[in-house]
Short mmCIF file of C-alpha atoms and ligand atoms in Angstrom, two decimals:
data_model
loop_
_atom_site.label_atom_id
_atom_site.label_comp_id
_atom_site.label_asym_id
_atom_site.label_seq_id
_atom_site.Cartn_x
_atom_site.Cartn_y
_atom_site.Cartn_z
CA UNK A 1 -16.36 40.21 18.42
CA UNK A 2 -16.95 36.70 20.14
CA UNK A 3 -17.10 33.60 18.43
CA UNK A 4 -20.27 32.30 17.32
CA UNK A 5 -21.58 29.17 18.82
CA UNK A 6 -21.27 25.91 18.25
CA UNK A 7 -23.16 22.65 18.53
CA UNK A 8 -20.74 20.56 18.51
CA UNK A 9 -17.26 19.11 17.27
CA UNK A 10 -19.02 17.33 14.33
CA UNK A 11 -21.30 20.47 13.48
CA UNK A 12 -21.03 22.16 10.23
CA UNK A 13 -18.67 25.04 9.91
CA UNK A 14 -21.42 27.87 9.27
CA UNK A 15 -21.33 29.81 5.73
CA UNK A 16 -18.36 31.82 5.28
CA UNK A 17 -17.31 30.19 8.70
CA UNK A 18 -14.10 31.49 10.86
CA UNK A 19 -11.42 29.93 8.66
CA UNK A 20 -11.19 33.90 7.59
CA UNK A 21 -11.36 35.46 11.38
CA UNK A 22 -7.69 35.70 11.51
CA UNK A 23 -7.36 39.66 13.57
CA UNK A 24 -4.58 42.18 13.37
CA UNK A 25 -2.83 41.05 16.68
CA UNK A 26 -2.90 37.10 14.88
CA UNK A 27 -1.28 37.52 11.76
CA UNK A 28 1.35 39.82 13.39
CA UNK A 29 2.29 36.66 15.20
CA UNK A 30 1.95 34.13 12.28
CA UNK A 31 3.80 36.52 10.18
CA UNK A 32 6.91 36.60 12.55
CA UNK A 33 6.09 33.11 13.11
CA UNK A 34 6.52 32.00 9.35
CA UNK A 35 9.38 34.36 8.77
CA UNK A 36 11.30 32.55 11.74
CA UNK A 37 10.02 29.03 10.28
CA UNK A 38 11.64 30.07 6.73
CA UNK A 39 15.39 30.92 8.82
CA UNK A 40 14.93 27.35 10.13
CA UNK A 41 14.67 25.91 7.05
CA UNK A 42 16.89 28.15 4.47
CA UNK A 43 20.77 26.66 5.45
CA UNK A 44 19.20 22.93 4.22
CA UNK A 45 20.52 21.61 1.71
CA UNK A 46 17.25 20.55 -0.29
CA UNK A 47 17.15 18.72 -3.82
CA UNK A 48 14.13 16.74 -6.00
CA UNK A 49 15.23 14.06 -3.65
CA UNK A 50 17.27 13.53 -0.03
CA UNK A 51 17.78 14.03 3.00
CA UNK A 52 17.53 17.75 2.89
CA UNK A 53 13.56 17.36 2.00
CA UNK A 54 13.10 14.62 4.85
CA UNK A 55 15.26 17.10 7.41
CA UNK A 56 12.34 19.92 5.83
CA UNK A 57 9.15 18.19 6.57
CA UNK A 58 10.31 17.09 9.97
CA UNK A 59 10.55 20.86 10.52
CA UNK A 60 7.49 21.27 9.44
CA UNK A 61 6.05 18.68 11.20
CA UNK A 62 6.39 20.31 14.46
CA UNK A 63 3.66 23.06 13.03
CA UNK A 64 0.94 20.08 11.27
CA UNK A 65 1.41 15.85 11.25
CA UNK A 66 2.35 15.71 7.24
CA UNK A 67 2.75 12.13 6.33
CA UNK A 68 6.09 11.69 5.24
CA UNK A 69 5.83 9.16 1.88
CA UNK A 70 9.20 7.73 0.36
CA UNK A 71 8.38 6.13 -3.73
CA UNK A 72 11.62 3.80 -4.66
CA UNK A 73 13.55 5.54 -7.39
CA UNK A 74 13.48 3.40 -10.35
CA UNK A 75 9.38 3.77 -9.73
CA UNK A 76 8.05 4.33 -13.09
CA UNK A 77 5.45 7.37 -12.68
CA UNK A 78 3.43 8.68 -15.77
CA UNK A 79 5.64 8.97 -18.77
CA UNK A 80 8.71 9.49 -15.75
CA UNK A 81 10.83 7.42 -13.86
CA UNK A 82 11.47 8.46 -9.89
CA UNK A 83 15.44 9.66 -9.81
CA UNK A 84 18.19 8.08 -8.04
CA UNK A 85 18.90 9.62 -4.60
CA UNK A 86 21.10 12.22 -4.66
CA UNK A 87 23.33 12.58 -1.31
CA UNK A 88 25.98 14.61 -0.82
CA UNK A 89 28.37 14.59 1.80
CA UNK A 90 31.04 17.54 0.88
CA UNK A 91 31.70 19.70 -2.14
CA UNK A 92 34.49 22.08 -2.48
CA UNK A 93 37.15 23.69 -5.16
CA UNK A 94 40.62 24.03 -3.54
CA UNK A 95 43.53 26.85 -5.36
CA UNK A 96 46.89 26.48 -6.82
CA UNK A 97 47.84 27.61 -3.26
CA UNK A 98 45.49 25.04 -1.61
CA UNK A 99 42.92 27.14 -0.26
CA UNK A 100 39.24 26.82 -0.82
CA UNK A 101 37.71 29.04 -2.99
CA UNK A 102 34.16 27.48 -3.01
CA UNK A 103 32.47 25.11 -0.76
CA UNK A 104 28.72 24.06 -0.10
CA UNK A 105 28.67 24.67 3.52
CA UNK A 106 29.00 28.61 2.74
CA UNK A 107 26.00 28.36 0.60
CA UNK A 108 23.59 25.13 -0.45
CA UNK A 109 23.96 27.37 -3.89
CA UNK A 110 27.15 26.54 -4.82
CA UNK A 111 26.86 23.20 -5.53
CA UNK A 112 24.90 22.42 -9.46
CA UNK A 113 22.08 20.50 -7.42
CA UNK A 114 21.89 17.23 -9.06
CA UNK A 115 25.79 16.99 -9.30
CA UNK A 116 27.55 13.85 -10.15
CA UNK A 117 30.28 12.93 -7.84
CA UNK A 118 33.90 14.10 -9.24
CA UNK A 119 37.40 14.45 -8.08
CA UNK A 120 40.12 15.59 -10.12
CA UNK A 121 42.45 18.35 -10.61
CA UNK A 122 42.37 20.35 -13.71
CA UNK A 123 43.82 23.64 -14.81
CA UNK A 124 41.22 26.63 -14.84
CA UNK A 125 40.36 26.92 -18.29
CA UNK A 126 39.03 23.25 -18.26
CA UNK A 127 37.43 24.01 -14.48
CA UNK A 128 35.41 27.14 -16.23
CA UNK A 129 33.14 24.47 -18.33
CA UNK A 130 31.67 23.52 -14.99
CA UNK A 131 31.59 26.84 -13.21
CA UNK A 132 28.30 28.95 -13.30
CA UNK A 133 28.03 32.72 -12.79
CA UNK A 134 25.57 35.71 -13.37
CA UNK A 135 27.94 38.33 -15.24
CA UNK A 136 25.12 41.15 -14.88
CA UNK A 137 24.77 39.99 -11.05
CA UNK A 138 28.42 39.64 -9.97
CA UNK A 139 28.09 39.25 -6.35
CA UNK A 140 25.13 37.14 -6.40
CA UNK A 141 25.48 33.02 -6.44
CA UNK A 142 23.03 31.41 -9.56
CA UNK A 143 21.13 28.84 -8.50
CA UNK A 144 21.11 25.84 -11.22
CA UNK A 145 20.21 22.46 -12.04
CA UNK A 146 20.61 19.12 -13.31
CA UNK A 147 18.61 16.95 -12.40
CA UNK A 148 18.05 14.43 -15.75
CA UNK A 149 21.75 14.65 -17.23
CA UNK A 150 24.46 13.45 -15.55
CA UNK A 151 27.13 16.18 -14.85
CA UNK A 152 29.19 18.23 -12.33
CA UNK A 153 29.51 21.78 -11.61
CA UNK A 154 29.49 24.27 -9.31
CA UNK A 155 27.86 27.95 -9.00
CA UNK A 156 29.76 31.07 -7.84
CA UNK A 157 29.70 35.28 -7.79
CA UNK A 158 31.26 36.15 -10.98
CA UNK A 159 33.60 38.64 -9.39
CA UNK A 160 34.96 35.10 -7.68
CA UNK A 161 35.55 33.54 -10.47
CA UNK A 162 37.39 36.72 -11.78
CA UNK A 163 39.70 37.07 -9.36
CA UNK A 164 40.88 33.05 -9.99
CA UNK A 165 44.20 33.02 -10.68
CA UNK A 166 45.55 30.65 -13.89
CA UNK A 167 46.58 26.82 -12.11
CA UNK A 168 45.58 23.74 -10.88
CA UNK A 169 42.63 23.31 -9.16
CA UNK A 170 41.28 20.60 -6.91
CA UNK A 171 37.63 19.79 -7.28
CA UNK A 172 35.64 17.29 -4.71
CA UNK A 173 32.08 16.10 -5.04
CA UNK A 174 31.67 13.65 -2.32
CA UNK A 175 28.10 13.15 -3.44
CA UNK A 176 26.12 9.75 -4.94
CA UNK A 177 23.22 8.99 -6.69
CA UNK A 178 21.82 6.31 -5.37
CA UNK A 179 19.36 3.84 -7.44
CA UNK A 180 18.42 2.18 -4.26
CA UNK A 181 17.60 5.53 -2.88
CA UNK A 182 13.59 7.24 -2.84
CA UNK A 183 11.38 10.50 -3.39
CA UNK A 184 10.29 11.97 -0.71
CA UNK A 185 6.95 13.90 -0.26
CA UNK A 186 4.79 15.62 2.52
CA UNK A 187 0.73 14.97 2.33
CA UNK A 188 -1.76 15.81 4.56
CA UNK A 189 -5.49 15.49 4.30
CA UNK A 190 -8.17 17.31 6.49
CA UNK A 191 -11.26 15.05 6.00
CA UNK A 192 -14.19 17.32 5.17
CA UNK A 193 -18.37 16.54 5.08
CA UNK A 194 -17.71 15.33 1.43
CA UNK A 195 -15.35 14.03 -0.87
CA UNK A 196 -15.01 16.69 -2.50
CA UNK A 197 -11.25 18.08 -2.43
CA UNK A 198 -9.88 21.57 -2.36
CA UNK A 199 -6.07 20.97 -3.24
CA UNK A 200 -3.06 22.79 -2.09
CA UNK A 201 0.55 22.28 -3.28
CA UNK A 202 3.80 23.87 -3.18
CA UNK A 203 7.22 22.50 -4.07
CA UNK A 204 9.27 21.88 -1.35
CA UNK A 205 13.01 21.05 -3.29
CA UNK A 206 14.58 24.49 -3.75
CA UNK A 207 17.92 25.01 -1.48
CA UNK A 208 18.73 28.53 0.15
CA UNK A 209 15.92 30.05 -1.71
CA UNK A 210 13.77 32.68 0.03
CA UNK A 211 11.00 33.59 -1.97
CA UNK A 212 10.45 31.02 -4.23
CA UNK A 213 10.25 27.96 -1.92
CA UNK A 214 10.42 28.75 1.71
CA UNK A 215 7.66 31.33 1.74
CA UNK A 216 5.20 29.07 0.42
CA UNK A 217 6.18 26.35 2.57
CA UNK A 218 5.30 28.69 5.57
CA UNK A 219 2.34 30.05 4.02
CA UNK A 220 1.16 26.45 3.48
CA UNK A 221 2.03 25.14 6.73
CA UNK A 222 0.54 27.77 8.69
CA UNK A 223 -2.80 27.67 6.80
CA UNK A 224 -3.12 23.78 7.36
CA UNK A 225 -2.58 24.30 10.92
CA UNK A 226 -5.11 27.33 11.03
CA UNK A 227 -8.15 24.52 9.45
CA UNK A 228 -6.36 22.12 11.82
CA UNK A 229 -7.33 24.14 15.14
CA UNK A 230 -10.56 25.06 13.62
CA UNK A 231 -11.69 21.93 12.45
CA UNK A 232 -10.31 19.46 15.37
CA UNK A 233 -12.52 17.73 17.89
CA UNK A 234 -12.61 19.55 21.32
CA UNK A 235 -11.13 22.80 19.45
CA UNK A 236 -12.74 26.03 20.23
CA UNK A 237 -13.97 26.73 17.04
CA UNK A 238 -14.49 22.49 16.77
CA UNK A 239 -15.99 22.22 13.64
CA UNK A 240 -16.08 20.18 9.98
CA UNK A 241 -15.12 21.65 6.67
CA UNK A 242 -17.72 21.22 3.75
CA UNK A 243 -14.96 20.13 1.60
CA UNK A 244 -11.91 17.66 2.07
CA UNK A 245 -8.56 20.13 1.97
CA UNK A 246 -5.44 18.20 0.96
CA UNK A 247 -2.06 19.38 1.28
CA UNK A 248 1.16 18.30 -0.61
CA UNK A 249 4.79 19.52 0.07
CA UNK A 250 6.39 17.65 -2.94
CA UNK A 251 9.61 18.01 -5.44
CA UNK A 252 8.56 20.21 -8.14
CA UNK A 253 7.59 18.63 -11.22
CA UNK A 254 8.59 15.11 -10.41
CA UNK A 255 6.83 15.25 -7.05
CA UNK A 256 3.39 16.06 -8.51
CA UNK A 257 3.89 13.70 -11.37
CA UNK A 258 4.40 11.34 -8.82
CA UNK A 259 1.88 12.22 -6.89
CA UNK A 260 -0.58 12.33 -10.00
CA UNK A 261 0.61 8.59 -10.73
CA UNK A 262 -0.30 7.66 -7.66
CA UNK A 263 -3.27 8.93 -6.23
CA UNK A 264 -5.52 9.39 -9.43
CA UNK A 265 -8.97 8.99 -8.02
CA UNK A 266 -8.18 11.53 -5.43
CA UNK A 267 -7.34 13.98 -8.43
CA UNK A 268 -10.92 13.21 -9.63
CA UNK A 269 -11.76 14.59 -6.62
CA UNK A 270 -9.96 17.79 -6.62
CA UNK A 271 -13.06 20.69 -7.42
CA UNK A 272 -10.55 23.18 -6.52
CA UNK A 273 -6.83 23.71 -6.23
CA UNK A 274 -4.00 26.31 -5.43
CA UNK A 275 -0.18 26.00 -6.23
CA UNK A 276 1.47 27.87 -3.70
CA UNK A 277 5.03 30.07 -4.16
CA UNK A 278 6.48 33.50 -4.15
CA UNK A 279 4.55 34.47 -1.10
CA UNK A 280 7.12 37.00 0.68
CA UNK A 281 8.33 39.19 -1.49
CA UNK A 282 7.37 43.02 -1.46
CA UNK A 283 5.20 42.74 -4.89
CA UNK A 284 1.28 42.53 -5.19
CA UNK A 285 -0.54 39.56 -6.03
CA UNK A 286 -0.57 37.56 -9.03
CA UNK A 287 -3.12 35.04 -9.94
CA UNK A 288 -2.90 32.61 -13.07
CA UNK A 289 -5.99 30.86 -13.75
CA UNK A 290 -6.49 27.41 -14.17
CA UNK A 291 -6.36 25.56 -17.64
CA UNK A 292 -10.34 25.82 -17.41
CA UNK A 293 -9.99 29.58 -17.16
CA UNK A 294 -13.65 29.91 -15.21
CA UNK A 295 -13.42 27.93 -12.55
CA UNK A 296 -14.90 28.01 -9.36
CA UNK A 297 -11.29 28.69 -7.42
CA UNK A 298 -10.57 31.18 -10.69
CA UNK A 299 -13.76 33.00 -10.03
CA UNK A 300 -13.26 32.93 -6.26
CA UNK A 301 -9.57 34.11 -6.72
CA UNK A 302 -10.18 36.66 -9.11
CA UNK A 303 -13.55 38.09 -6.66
CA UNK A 304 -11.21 38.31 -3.78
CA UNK A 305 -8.56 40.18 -5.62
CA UNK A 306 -11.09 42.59 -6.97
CA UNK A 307 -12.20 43.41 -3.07
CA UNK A 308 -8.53 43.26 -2.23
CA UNK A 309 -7.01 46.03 -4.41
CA UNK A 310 -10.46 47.78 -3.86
CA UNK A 311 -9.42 47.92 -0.23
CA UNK A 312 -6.03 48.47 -0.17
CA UNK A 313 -5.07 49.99 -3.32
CA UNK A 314 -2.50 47.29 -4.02
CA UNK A 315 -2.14 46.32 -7.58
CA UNK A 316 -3.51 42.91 -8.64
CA UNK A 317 -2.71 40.77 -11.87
CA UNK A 318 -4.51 38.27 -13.20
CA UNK A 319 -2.78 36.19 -16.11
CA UNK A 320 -4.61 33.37 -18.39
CA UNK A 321 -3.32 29.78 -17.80
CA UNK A 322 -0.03 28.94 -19.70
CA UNK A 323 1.74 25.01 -19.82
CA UNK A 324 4.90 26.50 -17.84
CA UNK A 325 5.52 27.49 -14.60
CA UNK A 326 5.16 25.58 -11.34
CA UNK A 327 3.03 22.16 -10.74
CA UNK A 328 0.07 23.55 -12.19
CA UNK A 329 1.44 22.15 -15.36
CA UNK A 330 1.19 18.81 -13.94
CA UNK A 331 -2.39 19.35 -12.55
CA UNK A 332 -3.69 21.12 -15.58
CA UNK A 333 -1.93 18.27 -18.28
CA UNK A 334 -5.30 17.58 -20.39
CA UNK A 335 -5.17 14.04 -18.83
CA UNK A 336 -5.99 15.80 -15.65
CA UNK A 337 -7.48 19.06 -16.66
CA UNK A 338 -7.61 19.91 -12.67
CA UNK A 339 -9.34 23.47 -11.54
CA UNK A 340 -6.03 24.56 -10.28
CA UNK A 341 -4.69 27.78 -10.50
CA UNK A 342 -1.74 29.63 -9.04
CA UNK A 343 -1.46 32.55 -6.31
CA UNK A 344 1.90 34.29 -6.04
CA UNK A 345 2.69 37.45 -5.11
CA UNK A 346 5.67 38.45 -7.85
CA UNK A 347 5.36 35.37 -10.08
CA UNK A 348 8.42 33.38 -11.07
CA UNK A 349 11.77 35.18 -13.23
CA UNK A 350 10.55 38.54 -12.73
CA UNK A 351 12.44 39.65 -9.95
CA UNK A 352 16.29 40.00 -10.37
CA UNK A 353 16.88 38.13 -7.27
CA UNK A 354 14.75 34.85 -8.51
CA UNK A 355 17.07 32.06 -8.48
CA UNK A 356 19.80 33.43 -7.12
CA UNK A 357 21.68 34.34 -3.67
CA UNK A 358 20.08 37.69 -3.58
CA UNK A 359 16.38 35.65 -2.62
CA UNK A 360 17.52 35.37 0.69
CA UNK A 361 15.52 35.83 3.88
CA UNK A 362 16.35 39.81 3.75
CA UNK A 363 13.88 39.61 0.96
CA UNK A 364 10.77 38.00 2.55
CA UNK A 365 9.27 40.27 5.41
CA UNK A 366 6.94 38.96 7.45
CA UNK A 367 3.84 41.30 7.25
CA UNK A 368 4.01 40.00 3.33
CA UNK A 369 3.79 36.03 4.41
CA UNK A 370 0.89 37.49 6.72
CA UNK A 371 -0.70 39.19 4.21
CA UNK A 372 -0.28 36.11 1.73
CA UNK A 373 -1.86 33.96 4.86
CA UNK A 374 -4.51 35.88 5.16
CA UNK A 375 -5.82 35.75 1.61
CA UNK A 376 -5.38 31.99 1.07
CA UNK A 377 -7.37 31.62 4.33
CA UNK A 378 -10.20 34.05 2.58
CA UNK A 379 -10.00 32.06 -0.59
CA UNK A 380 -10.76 28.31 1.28
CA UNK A 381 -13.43 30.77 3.21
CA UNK A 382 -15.23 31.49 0.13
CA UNK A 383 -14.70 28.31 -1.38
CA UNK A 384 -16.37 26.24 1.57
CA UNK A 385 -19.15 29.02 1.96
CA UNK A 386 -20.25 29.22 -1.87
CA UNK A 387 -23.28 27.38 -2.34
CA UNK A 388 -26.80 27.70 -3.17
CA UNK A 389 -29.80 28.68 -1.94
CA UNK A 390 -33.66 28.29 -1.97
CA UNK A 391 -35.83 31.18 -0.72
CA UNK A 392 -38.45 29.97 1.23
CA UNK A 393 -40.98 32.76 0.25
CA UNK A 394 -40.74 33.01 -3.21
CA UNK A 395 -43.82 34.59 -4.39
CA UNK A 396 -43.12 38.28 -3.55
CA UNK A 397 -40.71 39.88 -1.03
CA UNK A 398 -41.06 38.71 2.21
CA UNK A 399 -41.50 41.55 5.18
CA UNK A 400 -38.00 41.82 6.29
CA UNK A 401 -38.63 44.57 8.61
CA UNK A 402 -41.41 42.00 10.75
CA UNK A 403 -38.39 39.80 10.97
CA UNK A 404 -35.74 42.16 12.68
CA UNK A 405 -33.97 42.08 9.47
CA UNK A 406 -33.91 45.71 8.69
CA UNK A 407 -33.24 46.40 12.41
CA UNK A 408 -29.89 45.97 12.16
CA UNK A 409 -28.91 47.94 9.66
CA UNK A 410 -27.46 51.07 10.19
CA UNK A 411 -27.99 54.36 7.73
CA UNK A 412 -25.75 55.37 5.11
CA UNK A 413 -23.74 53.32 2.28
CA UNK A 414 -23.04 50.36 4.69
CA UNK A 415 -27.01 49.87 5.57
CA UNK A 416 -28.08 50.35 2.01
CA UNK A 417 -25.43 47.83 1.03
CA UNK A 418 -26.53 45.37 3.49
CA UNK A 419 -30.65 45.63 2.43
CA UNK A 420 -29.20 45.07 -1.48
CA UNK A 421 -26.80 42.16 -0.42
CA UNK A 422 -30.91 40.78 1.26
CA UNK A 423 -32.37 41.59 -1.75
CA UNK A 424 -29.85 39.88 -4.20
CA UNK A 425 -29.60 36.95 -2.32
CA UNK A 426 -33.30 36.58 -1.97
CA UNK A 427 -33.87 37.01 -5.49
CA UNK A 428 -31.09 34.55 -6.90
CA UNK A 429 -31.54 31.64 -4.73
CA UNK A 430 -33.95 29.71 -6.66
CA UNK A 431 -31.47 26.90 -6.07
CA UNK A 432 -29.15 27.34 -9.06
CA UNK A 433 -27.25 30.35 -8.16
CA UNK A 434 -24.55 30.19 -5.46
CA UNK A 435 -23.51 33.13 -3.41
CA UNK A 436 -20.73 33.80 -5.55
CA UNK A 437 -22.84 34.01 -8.42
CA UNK A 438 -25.40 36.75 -6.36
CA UNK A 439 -21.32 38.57 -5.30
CA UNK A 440 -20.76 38.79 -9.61
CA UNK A 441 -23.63 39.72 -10.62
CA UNK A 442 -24.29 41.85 -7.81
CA UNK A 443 -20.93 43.74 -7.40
CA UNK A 444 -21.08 43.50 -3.78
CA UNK A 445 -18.46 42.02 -1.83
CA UNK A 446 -18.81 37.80 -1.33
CA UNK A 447 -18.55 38.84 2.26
CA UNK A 448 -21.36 40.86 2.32
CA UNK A 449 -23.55 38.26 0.77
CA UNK A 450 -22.64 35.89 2.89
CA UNK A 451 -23.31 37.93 5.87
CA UNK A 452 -27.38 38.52 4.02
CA UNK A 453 -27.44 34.79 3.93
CA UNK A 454 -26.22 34.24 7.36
CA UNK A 455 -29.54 36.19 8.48
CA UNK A 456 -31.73 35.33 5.52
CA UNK A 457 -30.96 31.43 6.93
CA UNK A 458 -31.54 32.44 10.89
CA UNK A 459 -34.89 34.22 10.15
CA UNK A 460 -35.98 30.56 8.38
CA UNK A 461 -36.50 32.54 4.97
CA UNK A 462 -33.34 30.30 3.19
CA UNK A 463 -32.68 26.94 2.81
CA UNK A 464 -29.70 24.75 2.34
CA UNK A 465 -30.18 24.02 -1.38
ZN1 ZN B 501 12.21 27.87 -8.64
#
């Protein structure tokens, strides 16, 4: 299929536009292309704050130009305060005997993130108050925390810390937390026809973590720099989006508190959102809805899931909004109240390996990132080609058959689905109802109506409402 034309760089990106066109042979490559992105990134060392994020976004930069923004800690931020930086240089445990039995640069895991910076010896039964372990996961690492109170510790298999023997034990954290220090965070905005925004976030401060971090920084990345080439003067598919997309890659919770602090007339702006995570793994998708619960991205979400496990026979959840999880908490704090929901594939704690060493790139495949690409890209597709309608023959049925419009359509389910998907959109654009209103209460597939309104609009018998 060729490309529709175009009249220009500054010309409208038609209904339903190409931000969805992504073929077969496409997301094959983008999938390998994201899983390769996520080995780049998983040896960083990455915390709420540090150089590990700043080393991240430069990565990412090659793919999309994120402005990099750096807010002084001690930056009071909502009811928060921005952290000192934390740096660390080296972290290790050394044996009675001397040898190393744990150190950072096997695993960004090891290390509590957040650690204060210690050096003593003790004997083991005072090092065990600092050591973390999953007994029902022995040979996995935990991956913990502290990022508010002020401690030390370190994270191991627990068949390691079995086979400790009683004695002394060096411990080093060559690490600071430096008041002086920032927060760093990745934004990008794609300027659309209005102000309106479409929002799309994803924490970007887990270490060597797989799944839950690195899959939805590739997802992310790759979907700005798919509007990017579409939207882009000169581009082949040069074009504008309907709506303004912004992008964050920020520290969970702090970041979009931060951010929130910041930027709160853009918020006002946000009509739709996503928080973005979870994205590789082998499980189906899972969509929690926004604090608002209807929507326009929960009713877009929830449509294209509904086509999706039509088509495929994948299972699909859909969960009600709850105050925990990712920065949708943030976004949907009643201050805010943002229409933002979350798309995962397996949400958050319900896989064994969440959190721990066992979320490692073995556990992301590639045709899953695609797969996860290719529905955010259908989502922002919907969302920039849902609008309403006025039929410009209201007073009976206009003669669709004078008009070619019943020339094109084949015999069989797919014809008869294409002369409702006329009908339906005929009949419900009085100027209220938006195509995704004619897909609902229709029960025909947003693509479909799209596709009646695409013709409806080139035979003059729709307008633009
Ligand atoms: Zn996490």
């Amino acid at each position: 299929m060729s490309a529709p034309e175009r009249t220009g760089p500054r010309a409208p990106i038609e209904p339903g536009g190409p931000i969805d066109a992504m073929d077969a042979v496409d997301l094959e490559a983008a999938g390998r292309a994201m899983h390769a992105l996520a080995g780049r990134l998983y040896p960083i060392l990455r915390s709420i704050t540090g150089d590990g994020v700043r080393q991240t976004l430069e990565i990412l930069r090659e793919t999309v130009p994120i402005e990099v923004r750096e807010v002084p800690s001690g930056t009071p931020v909502l009811d928060w305060t921005v952290p000192p930086e934390w740096r660390v240089r080296e972290a290790w445990i050394k044996g009675p005997d001397g040898e190393t039995v744990v150190d950072v640069r096997d695993h960004t895991l090891h290390l509590l993130s957040y650690s204060a910076p210690v050096h003593r010896t003790m004997p083991l039964s005072a090092l065990r108050e600092h050591l973390f372990t999953l007994p029902d996961q022995p040979d996995r690492i935990p991956y913990r925390t502290s990022y508010y109170a002020e401690r030390w510790g370190f994270c191991l298999r627990h068949r390691t810390l079995e086979a400790l023997p009683e004695g002394d034990y060096e411990v080093l954290v060559d690490a600071e937390l430096d008041p002086g220090g920032s927060l760093t965070y990745g934004e990008l905005v794609i300027p659309g026809e209005s102000d309106r925004e479409v929002l799309v976030s994803t924490h970007v401060c887990h270490p060597s973590l797989a799944n839950d971090n690195l899959s939805g920084l590739a997802v992310t990345t790759f979907l700005a720099r798919r509007l990017l080439d579409l939207t882009q003067e000169g581009g082949a598919d040069g074009g504008r989006l309907r709506h303004t997309v912004r992008f964050l890659w920020i520290p969970g919770t702090i970041g979009s508190i931060t951010w929130l602090a910041r930027n709160e007339a853009a918020a006002r702006r946000v009509v739709a959102g996503l928080v973005a995570a979870n994205l590789g793994d082998a499980g189906g998708f899972h969509y929690k809805r926004s604090r608002r619960g209807e929507a326009a991205i929960d009713r877009a979400v929830e449509h294209l899931l509904a086509a999706h496990a039509a088509a495929t026979g994948e299972p699909v959840a859909i969960e009600d909004f709850v105050p925990f999880g990712y920065d949708e908490r943030q976004y949907c704090s009643p201050g805010f109240d943002l229409p933002v929901g979350s798309l995962t594939r397996t949400p958050w704690g319900r896989y064994p390996e969440y959190h721990t060493s066992g979320d490692d790139l073995s556990f992301i495949r590639p045709e899953r990132l695609a797969g996860s690409l290719a529905l955010y890209a259908r989502v922002l597709a919907l969302l920039e080609a849902d609008r309403a309608y006025r039929n410009l023959n209201p007073k009976g049925e206009p003669q669709l058959g004078r008009r070619g419009l019943y020339a094109s359509i084949g015999g069989g389910t797919a014809g008869k689905e294409r002369q409702l998907a006329l009908l339906w959109v005929l009949n419900l654009s009085d100027g209220e109802h938006t195509l995704l209103d004619v897909a609902e209460r229709s029960g025909l597939a947003f693509v479909r109506v799209r596709e009646a309104a695409e013709a409806l609009l080139a035979a003059d018998l729709l307008a633009p409402e």
